[in-house]
Amino acid sequence: MLGLGFGIAVVVGGVVGQGILRTPGIVADALRDPVWILAAWAAVGLFSVIDAFALVELGASVPRAGGPYVFVERAFGRVPGAVVGWSDWFNNLFAIAFIAVAFAEFTQRLGVLAGAPTGVLAVAVIAACWLVNWFGTSASGLSQNIGSALKAAALLAIVAITFAAPGPAAAASVLTAHPALTIAGVAIAMRAILNTYSGWNTCAYFCEEVHAPEKNLARATFIGIAVVTGLYVLVNAGLLHALTVEQIAASNLPVADAVETVLGPRGGMVTTAFAMISVAAIANLVVMSVARIAFGMARSGILPAFLARVVPSGTP
């Protein structure tokens, strides 16, 4: 059985990814005010908590592996359940491929195995995740705990680096008048932040394996969202300390720019390393999730029965 720590790691690992490297620039361009920027990131965290109430209630009431498929089938029947299950399964399969290629590209950007074909490295990443999961639920759960802890630690290190920056005032930046807050700007910012928070529901795929799901599913989800919200607000506070709003808004990778103000060219390596840790943890998590979706659908007869088998180590 998986514990509360795994549940929190799944939420943090499922949410924190490459999005936090890019999204602050979109939000800053849309809102143009430090107070509104920080408030928006905190507000979406609160919205995610409210959004999670229904999911944790369902997961506690129907503690079966498979994620949304299980809930839709229970509520609306086999056909709607099959539509959601197939869509979720294929979406996650494509996600694994995308994440694996991204990891391979980040690896080569650091100069590791630069001569190897990207496709080969991507397949190797997927194979490594498969191997970890084959060793059993305990091994895959531990790997996710470690990956999410490393990801959170790396993000906190980036926050510390940005707060060590001299700040925009030292760069003699010119402050410009910020435009008034607009409905369009708020909509753009909130949509971008919502996308960056996506993945908080990942614990629902494992509610059959989480110890005492009637308690721990809610605890893991809410604690995980709170941790992510705190990290995201800290990252944006660090960016606003290191750069002006205009600099953040004009950048495709504001986190990398902020780190470079302290570390120089080595800042790119730091952000690339963080991206590698992020996508590796997410790749492992998606491989785990896909197995549970297939298991749930096979148990209901929608997929071949052999996919409902569980190996002795506990992995579907």
C-alpha positions as a Markdown table, in Angstrom:
| # | Residue | x | y | z |
|---|---|---|---|---|
| 1 | Met | 0.0 | 0.0 | 0.0 |
| 2 | Leu | 1.1 | 3.6 | -0.7 |
| 3 | Gly | 1.1 | 6.1 | 2.0 |
| 4 | Leu | 0.3 | 9.8 | 2.5 |
| 5 | Gly | 3.8 | 10.8 | 1.4 |
| 6 | Phe | 3.4 | 9.1 | -1.9 |
| 7 | Gly | 0.1 | 10.9 | -2.4 |
| 8 | Ile | 1.6 | 14.3 | -1.8 |
| 9 | Ala | 4.6 | 13.4 | -4.1 |
| 10 | Val | 2.1 | 12.5 | -6.8 |
| 11 | Val | 0.3 | 15.8 | -6.6 |
| 12 | Val | 3.5 | 17.9 | -6.5 |
| 13 | Gly | 5.2 | 15.7 | -9.2 |
| 14 | Gly | 2.1 | 15.8 | -11.4 |
| 15 | Val | 1.8 | 19.6 | -11.3 |
| 16 | Val | 5.3 | 21.1 | -11.2 |
| 17 | Gly | 6.9 | 21.0 | -14.6 |
| 18 | Gln | 8.2 | 23.1 | -17.5 |
| 19 | Gly | 5.2 | 25.4 | -17.2 |
| 20 | Ile | 6.5 | 27.3 | -14.3 |
| 21 | Leu | 9.6 | 28.2 | -16.4 |
| 22 | Arg | 7.4 | 29.9 | -19.1 |
| 23 | Thr | 4.1 | 30.9 | -17.7 |
| 24 | Pro | 5.3 | 33.8 | -15.4 |
| 25 | Gly | 6.1 | 35.8 | -18.6 |
| 26 | Ile | 2.6 | 35.3 | -20.0 |
| 27 | Val | 1.0 | 36.3 | -16.7 |
| 28 | Ala | 3.2 | 39.3 | -16.2 |
| 29 | Asp | 2.4 | 40.5 | -19.8 |
| 30 | Ala | -1.3 | 40.1 | -19.1 |
| 31 | Leu | -1.5 | 41.7 | -15.6 |
| 32 | Arg | 1.5 | 44.1 | -15.5 |
| 33 | Asp | 1.3 | 44.6 | -11.7 |
| 34 | Pro | 3.3 | 42.7 | -9.0 |
| 35 | Val | 0.4 | 42.6 | -6.6 |
| 36 | Trp | -2.0 | 41.3 | -9.1 |
| 37 | Ile | 0.5 | 38.8 | -10.4 |
| 38 | Leu | 1.1 | 37.2 | -7.0 |
| 39 | Ala | -2.6 | 37.4 | -6.1 |
| 40 | Ala | -3.5 | 35.5 | -9.4 |
| 41 | Trp | -1.1 | 32.7 | -8.6 |
| 42 | Ala | -2.4 | 32.4 | -5.1 |
| 43 | Ala | -6.0 | 32.6 | -6.3 |
| 44 | Val | -5.7 | 29.7 | -8.7 |
| 45 | Gly | -4.2 | 27.6 | -6.0 |
| 46 | Leu | -7.3 | 28.3 | -3.9 |
| 47 | Phe | -9.5 | 27.6 | -6.9 |
| 48 | Ser | -7.7 | 24.2 | -7.3 |
| 49 | Val | -8.5 | 23.4 | -3.7 |
| 50 | Ile | -12.2 | 24.1 | -4.3 |
| 51 | Asp | -12.1 | 22.2 | -7.5 |
| 52 | Ala | -10.6 | 19.2 | -5.7 |
| 53 | Phe | -13.5 | 18.7 | -3.3 |
| 54 | Ala | -15.6 | 16.8 | -5.8 |
| 55 | Leu | -12.6 | 14.6 | -6.8 |
| 56 | Val | -11.6 | 13.6 | -3.3 |
| 57 | Glu | -15.2 | 12.8 | -2.4 |
| 58 | Leu | -15.5 | 10.5 | -5.4 |
| 59 | Gly | -12.1 | 8.9 | -4.8 |
| 60 | Ala | -13.0 | 8.2 | -1.1 |
| 61 | Ser | -16.4 | 6.8 | -2.1 |
| 62 | Val | -15.2 | 4.7 | -5.1 |
| 63 | Pro | -11.6 | 3.8 | -4.2 |
| 64 | Arg | -10.7 | 2.0 | -7.5 |
| 65 | Ala | -7.7 | 2.4 | -9.7 |
| 66 | Gly | -8.2 | 4.1 | -13.1 |
| 67 | Gly | -8.8 | 7.8 | -12.5 |
| 68 | Pro | -11.7 | 9.6 | -14.1 |
| 69 | Tyr | -12.8 | 6.6 | -16.1 |
| 70 | Val | -13.9 | 4.8 | -12.9 |
| 71 | Phe | -16.1 | 7.7 | -11.8 |
| 72 | Val | -17.7 | 8.3 | -15.2 |
| 73 | Glu | -18.5 | 4.6 | -15.6 |
| 74 | Arg | -20.1 | 4.5 | -12.2 |
| 75 | Ala | -22.2 | 7.6 | -12.8 |
| 76 | Phe | -23.2 | 7.3 | -16.4 |
| 77 | Gly | -22.5 | 3.7 | -17.6 |
| 78 | Arg | -20.1 | 1.8 | -19.8 |
| 79 | Val | -20.3 | 3.8 | -23.0 |
| 80 | Pro | -19.5 | 7.3 | -21.5 |
| 81 | Gly | -17.0 | 5.5 | -19.2 |
| 82 | Ala | -15.3 | 3.9 | -22.3 |
| 83 | Val | -15.1 | 7.3 | -24.1 |
| 84 | Val | -13.5 | 9.0 | -21.1 |
| 85 | Gly | -11.2 | 6.0 | -20.5 |
| 86 | Trp | -10.0 | 5.7 | -24.0 |
| 87 | Ser | -9.5 | 9.4 | -24.3 |
| 88 | Asp | -7.5 | 9.6 | -21.0 |
| 89 | Trp | -5.4 | 6.5 | -21.9 |
| 90 | Phe | -4.4 | 7.8 | -25.4 |
| 91 | Asn | -3.8 | 11.3 | -24.0 |
| 92 | Asn | -1.4 | 9.9 | -21.5 |
| 93 | Leu | 0.3 | 7.7 | -24.0 |
| 94 | Phe | 1.0 | 10.7 | -26.2 |
| 95 | Ala | 2.1 | 12.6 | -23.1 |
| 96 | Ile | 4.7 | 9.9 | -22.3 |
| 97 | Ala | 6.2 | 10.3 | -25.8 |
| 98 | Phe | 6.3 | 14.1 | -25.6 |
| 99 | Ile | 7.9 | 14.1 | -22.2 |
| 100 | Ala | 10.5 | 11.5 | -23.2 |
| 101 | Val | 11.5 | 13.5 | -26.2 |
| 102 | Ala | 11.7 | 16.6 | -24.0 |
| 103 | Phe | 13.9 | 14.8 | -21.5 |
| 104 | Ala | 16.2 | 13.6 | -24.3 |
| 105 | Glu | 16.5 | 17.1 | -25.6 |
| 106 | Phe | 17.3 | 18.6 | -22.2 |
| 107 | Thr | 19.9 | 15.9 | -21.7 |
| 108 | Gln | 21.7 | 16.7 | -24.9 |
| 109 | Arg | 21.5 | 20.4 | -24.1 |
| 110 | Leu | 23.6 | 19.7 | -21.0 |
| 111 | Gly | 26.1 | 17.9 | -23.3 |
| 112 | Val | 25.3 | 14.4 | -22.1 |
| 113 | Leu | 25.1 | 11.9 | -24.9 |
| 114 | Ala | 25.0 | 14.7 | -27.4 |
| 115 | Gly | 25.8 | 12.4 | -30.3 |
| 116 | Ala | 23.1 | 9.9 | -29.6 |
| 117 | Pro | 19.8 | 10.1 | -31.6 |
| 118 | Thr | 17.1 | 11.9 | -29.7 |
| 119 | Gly | 14.6 | 9.1 | -30.4 |
| 120 | Val | 16.8 | 6.5 | -28.9 |
| 121 | Leu | 17.3 | 8.5 | -25.7 |
| 122 | Ala | 13.5 | 9.0 | -25.5 |
| 123 | Val | 12.8 | 5.3 | -25.8 |
| 124 | Ala | 15.5 | 4.6 | -23.2 |
| 125 | Val | 13.7 | 7.0 | -20.8 |
| 126 | Ile | 10.4 | 5.2 | -21.2 |
| 127 | Ala | 12.2 | 1.8 | -20.8 |
| 128 | Ala | 13.8 | 3.0 | -17.6 |
| 129 | Cys | 10.5 | 4.1 | -16.2 |
| 130 | Trp | 8.9 | 0.8 | -17.2 |
| 131 | Leu | 11.7 | -1.1 | -15.5 |
| 132 | Val | 11.3 | 0.8 | -12.3 |
| 133 | Asn | 7.6 | 0.1 | -12.3 |
| 134 | Trp | 8.2 | -3.6 | -13.1 |
| 135 | Phe | 10.1 | -3.9 | -9.8 |
| 136 | Gly | 6.9 | -3.2 | -8.0 |
| 137 | Thr | 4.6 | -0.6 | -6.5 |
| 138 | Ser | 7.0 | 0.0 | -3.6 |
| 139 | Ala | 9.9 | 0.8 | -6.0 |
| 140 | Ser | 7.8 | 3.0 | -8.3 |
| 141 | Gly | 6.3 | 4.8 | -5.3 |
| 142 | Leu | 9.7 | 5.4 | -3.8 |
| 143 | Ser | 11.1 | 6.7 | -7.1 |
| 144 | Gln | 8.2 | 9.1 | -7.3 |
| 145 | Asn | 8.8 | 10.3 | -3.7 |
| 146 | Ile | 12.5 | 10.9 | -4.5 |
| 147 | Gly | 11.7 | 12.6 | -7.9 |
| 148 | Ser | 9.2 | 15.0 | -6.4 |
| 149 | Ala | 11.4 | 15.8 | -3.5 |
| 150 | Leu | 14.3 | 16.6 | -5.8 |
| 151 | Lys | 11.9 | 18.7 | -8.0 |
| 152 | Ala | 10.7 | 20.8 | -5.0 |
| 153 | Ala | 14.3 | 21.2 | -3.7 |
| 154 | Ala | 15.5 | 22.3 | -7.1 |
| 155 | Leu | 12.7 | 24.9 | -7.4 |
| 156 | Leu | 13.5 | 26.2 | -3.9 |
| 157 | Ala | 17.1 | 26.5 | -4.9 |
| 158 | Ile | 16.0 | 28.6 | -7.9 |
| 159 | Val | 13.9 | 30.8 | -5.6 |
| 160 | Ala | 17.0 | 31.3 | -3.3 |
| 161 | Ile | 19.1 | 32.2 | -6.4 |
| 162 | Thr | 16.5 | 34.8 | -7.6 |
| 163 | Phe | 16.3 | 36.4 | -4.2 |
| 164 | Ala | 20.1 | 36.7 | -4.2 |
| 165 | Ala | 20.0 | 38.8 | -7.4 |
| 166 | Pro | 20.8 | 42.5 | -7.0 |
| 167 | Gly | 17.3 | 43.4 | -8.2 |
| 168 | Pro | 16.0 | 45.6 | -11.0 |
| 169 | Ala | 16.8 | 48.8 | -9.3 |
| 170 | Ala | 20.5 | 48.0 | -9.4 |
| 171 | Ala | 20.2 | 47.6 | -13.2 |
| 172 | Ala | 18.9 | 51.1 | -13.4 |
| 173 | Ser | 15.7 | 49.9 | -15.1 |
| 174 | Val | 13.2 | 52.4 | -16.3 |
| 175 | Leu | 9.7 | 52.0 | -14.9 |
| 176 | Thr | 6.9 | 52.4 | -17.3 |
| 177 | Ala | 3.2 | 53.1 | -16.6 |
| 178 | His | 1.3 | 49.9 | -16.3 |
| 179 | Pro | -2.0 | 49.6 | -18.2 |
| 180 | Ala | -5.2 | 49.2 | -16.2 |
| 181 | Leu | -6.3 | 45.7 | -15.4 |
| 182 | Thr | -8.6 | 44.4 | -18.1 |
| 183 | Ile | -11.0 | 41.5 | -18.4 |
| 184 | Ala | -9.0 | 40.1 | -21.3 |
| 185 | Gly | -5.8 | 40.3 | -19.3 |
| 186 | Val | -7.3 | 38.5 | -16.3 |
| 187 | Ala | -8.7 | 35.8 | -18.6 |
| 188 | Ile | -5.3 | 35.2 | -20.3 |
| 189 | Ala | -3.4 | 35.1 | -17.0 |
| 190 | Met | -5.9 | 32.9 | -15.2 |
| 191 | Arg | -6.0 | 30.4 | -18.1 |
| 192 | Ala | -2.2 | 30.2 | -18.3 |
| 193 | Ile | -1.9 | 29.7 | -14.5 |
| 194 | Leu | -4.7 | 27.0 | -14.5 |
| 195 | Asn | -2.7 | 25.1 | -17.1 |
| 196 | Thr | 0.4 | 25.3 | -14.9 |
| 197 | Tyr | -1.6 | 23.9 | -12.0 |
| 198 | Ser | -3.0 | 21.0 | -14.1 |
| 199 | Gly | -2.1 | 17.6 | -12.7 |
| 200 | Trp | -3.3 | 18.1 | -9.1 |
| 201 | Asn | -5.9 | 15.3 | -9.7 |
| 202 | Thr | -3.3 | 12.6 | -10.3 |
| 203 | Cys | -3.6 | 10.9 | -6.9 |
| 204 | Ala | -7.1 | 9.7 | -8.0 |
| 205 | Tyr | -5.5 | 7.2 | -10.3 |
| 206 | Phe | -4.0 | 5.4 | -7.3 |
| 207 | Cys | -6.8 | 5.6 | -4.8 |
| 208 | Glu | -7.2 | 1.8 | -4.7 |
| 209 | Glu | -3.6 | 1.5 | -3.6 |
| 210 | Val | -3.3 | 4.4 | -1.2 |
| 211 | His | -3.6 | 3.4 | 2.4 |
| 212 | Ala | -6.9 | 4.6 | 4.0 |
| 213 | Pro | -8.1 | 6.5 | 0.9 |
| 214 | Glu | -11.1 | 7.9 | 2.7 |
| 215 | Lys | -8.6 | 10.0 | 4.7 |
| 216 | Asn | -5.3 | 10.1 | 2.8 |
| 217 | Leu | -6.7 | 11.0 | -0.7 |
| 218 | Ala | -8.1 | 14.3 | 0.6 |
| 219 | Arg | -5.0 | 15.0 | 2.8 |
| 220 | Ala | -2.6 | 14.3 | 0.0 |
| 221 | Thr | -4.5 | 16.3 | -2.6 |
| 222 | Phe | -5.0 | 19.4 | -0.4 |
| 223 | Ile | -1.5 | 19.3 | 1.1 |
| 224 | Gly | 0.0 | 18.8 | -2.4 |
| 225 | Ile | -1.9 | 21.8 | -3.8 |
| 226 | Ala | -0.8 | 23.9 | -0.8 |
| 227 | Val | 2.8 | 23.0 | -1.4 |
| 228 | Val | 2.6 | 23.7 | -5.1 |
| 229 | Thr | 0.8 | 27.1 | -4.5 |
| 230 | Gly | 3.6 | 28.1 | -2.0 |
| 231 | Leu | 6.3 | 27.1 | -4.5 |
| 232 | Tyr | 4.6 | 29.0 | -7.4 |
| 233 | Val | 4.1 | 32.2 | -5.3 |
| 234 | Leu | 7.7 | 32.0 | -4.1 |
| 235 | Val | 9.0 | 31.6 | -7.6 |
| 236 | Asn | 7.1 | 34.6 | -8.9 |
| 237 | Ala | 8.1 | 36.7 | -5.8 |
| 238 | Gly | 11.7 | 35.8 | -6.6 |
| 239 | Leu | 11.3 | 36.8 | -10.3 |
| 240 | Leu | 9.7 | 40.1 | -9.3 |
| 241 | His | 12.8 | 40.7 | -7.0 |
| 242 | Ala | 15.3 | 39.9 | -9.7 |
| 243 | Leu | 13.6 | 41.4 | -12.7 |
| 244 | Thr | 11.2 | 44.2 | -13.6 |
| 245 | Val | 7.6 | 43.3 | -14.7 |
| 246 | Glu | 8.6 | 44.5 | -18.2 |
| 247 | Gln | 11.6 | 42.1 | -18.3 |
| 248 | Ile | 9.5 | 39.2 | -17.1 |
| 249 | Ala | 6.7 | 40.0 | -19.6 |
| 250 | Ala | 9.2 | 40.2 | -22.5 |
| 251 | Ser | 10.9 | 36.9 | -21.7 |
| 252 | Asn | 10.0 | 33.4 | -22.9 |
| 253 | Leu | 12.0 | 31.9 | -20.0 |
| 254 | Pro | 11.9 | 34.5 | -17.2 |
| 255 | Val | 13.2 | 32.0 | -14.6 |
| 256 | Ala | 16.3 | 31.3 | -16.7 |
| 257 | Asp | 16.8 | 35.1 | -17.2 |
| 258 | Ala | 16.5 | 35.7 | -13.4 |
| 259 | Val | 19.0 | 32.9 | -12.6 |
| 260 | Glu | 21.4 | 34.3 | -15.1 |
| 261 | Thr | 21.5 | 37.6 | -13.4 |
| 262 | Val | 23.2 | 35.8 | -10.5 |
| 263 | Leu | 25.1 | 32.9 | -12.1 |
| 264 | Gly | 25.7 | 34.3 | -15.6 |
| 265 | Pro | 25.9 | 31.8 | -18.4 |
| 266 | Arg | 25.8 | 28.9 | -15.9 |
| 267 | Gly | 22.2 | 29.9 | -15.1 |
| 268 | Gly | 21.0 | 28.1 | -18.3 |
| 269 | Met | 22.5 | 24.9 | -17.0 |
| 270 | Val | 20.6 | 25.3 | -13.7 |
| 271 | Thr | 17.2 | 25.7 | -15.4 |
| 272 | Thr | 17.9 | 22.9 | -17.8 |
| 273 | Ala | 18.8 | 20.6 | -14.9 |
| 274 | Phe | 15.6 | 21.6 | -13.2 |
| 275 | Ala | 13.6 | 20.9 | -16.4 |
| 276 | Met | 15.3 | 17.4 | -16.6 |
| 277 | Ile | 14.3 | 16.5 | -13.0 |
| 278 | Ser | 10.8 | 17.7 | -13.7 |
| 279 | Val | 10.2 | 15.8 | -16.9 |
| 280 | Ala | 11.8 | 12.7 | -15.5 |
| 281 | Ala | 9.5 | 12.6 | -12.4 |
| 282 | Ile | 6.5 | 13.3 | -14.6 |
| 283 | Ala | 7.5 | 10.6 | -17.1 |
| 284 | Asn | 7.6 | 8.1 | -14.3 |
| 285 | Leu | 4.3 | 9.3 | -12.9 |
| 286 | Val | 2.6 | 9.1 | -16.3 |
| 287 | Val | 3.8 | 5.5 | -16.9 |
| 288 | Met | 2.4 | 4.6 | -13.5 |
| 289 | Ser | -1.0 | 6.3 | -14.3 |
| 290 | Val | -1.3 | 4.7 | -17.7 |
| 291 | Ala | -1.0 | 1.2 | -16.2 |
| 292 | Arg | -3.8 | 2.0 | -13.8 |
| 293 | Ile | -6.1 | 3.3 | -16.5 |
| 294 | Ala | -5.5 | 0.2 | -18.6 |
| 295 | Phe | -6.0 | -2.0 | -15.5 |
| 296 | Gly | -9.3 | -0.3 | -14.6 |
| 297 | Met | -10.7 | -0.6 | -18.2 |
| 298 | Ala | -9.5 | -4.2 | -18.5 |
| 299 | Arg | -11.2 | -5.1 | -15.3 |
| 300 | Ser | -14.5 | -3.8 | -16.7 |
| 301 | Gly | -14.0 | -5.7 | -19.9 |
| 302 | Ile | -13.3 | -2.7 | -22.2 |
| 303 | Leu | -9.6 | -3.7 | -22.8 |
| 304 | Pro | -8.2 | -7.3 | -23.0 |
| 305 | Ala | -8.3 | -9.2 | -19.8 |
| 306 | Phe | -4.6 | -9.7 | -19.6 |
| 307 | Leu | -4.2 | -6.0 | -18.9 |
| 308 | Ala | -6.1 | -6.6 | -15.6 |
| 309 | Arg | -3.3 | -8.9 | -14.3 |
| 310 | Val | -1.2 | -7.7 | -11.4 |
| 311 | Val | 2.4 | -9.0 | -11.3 |
| 312 | Pro | 3.6 | -10.5 | -7.9 |
| 313 | Ser | 5.4 | -7.2 | -7.1 |
| 314 | Gly | 2.0 | -5.4 | -7.2 |
| 315 | Thr | 2.3 | -3.5 | -10.5 |
| 316 | Pro | -0.7 | -3.7 | -12.9 |
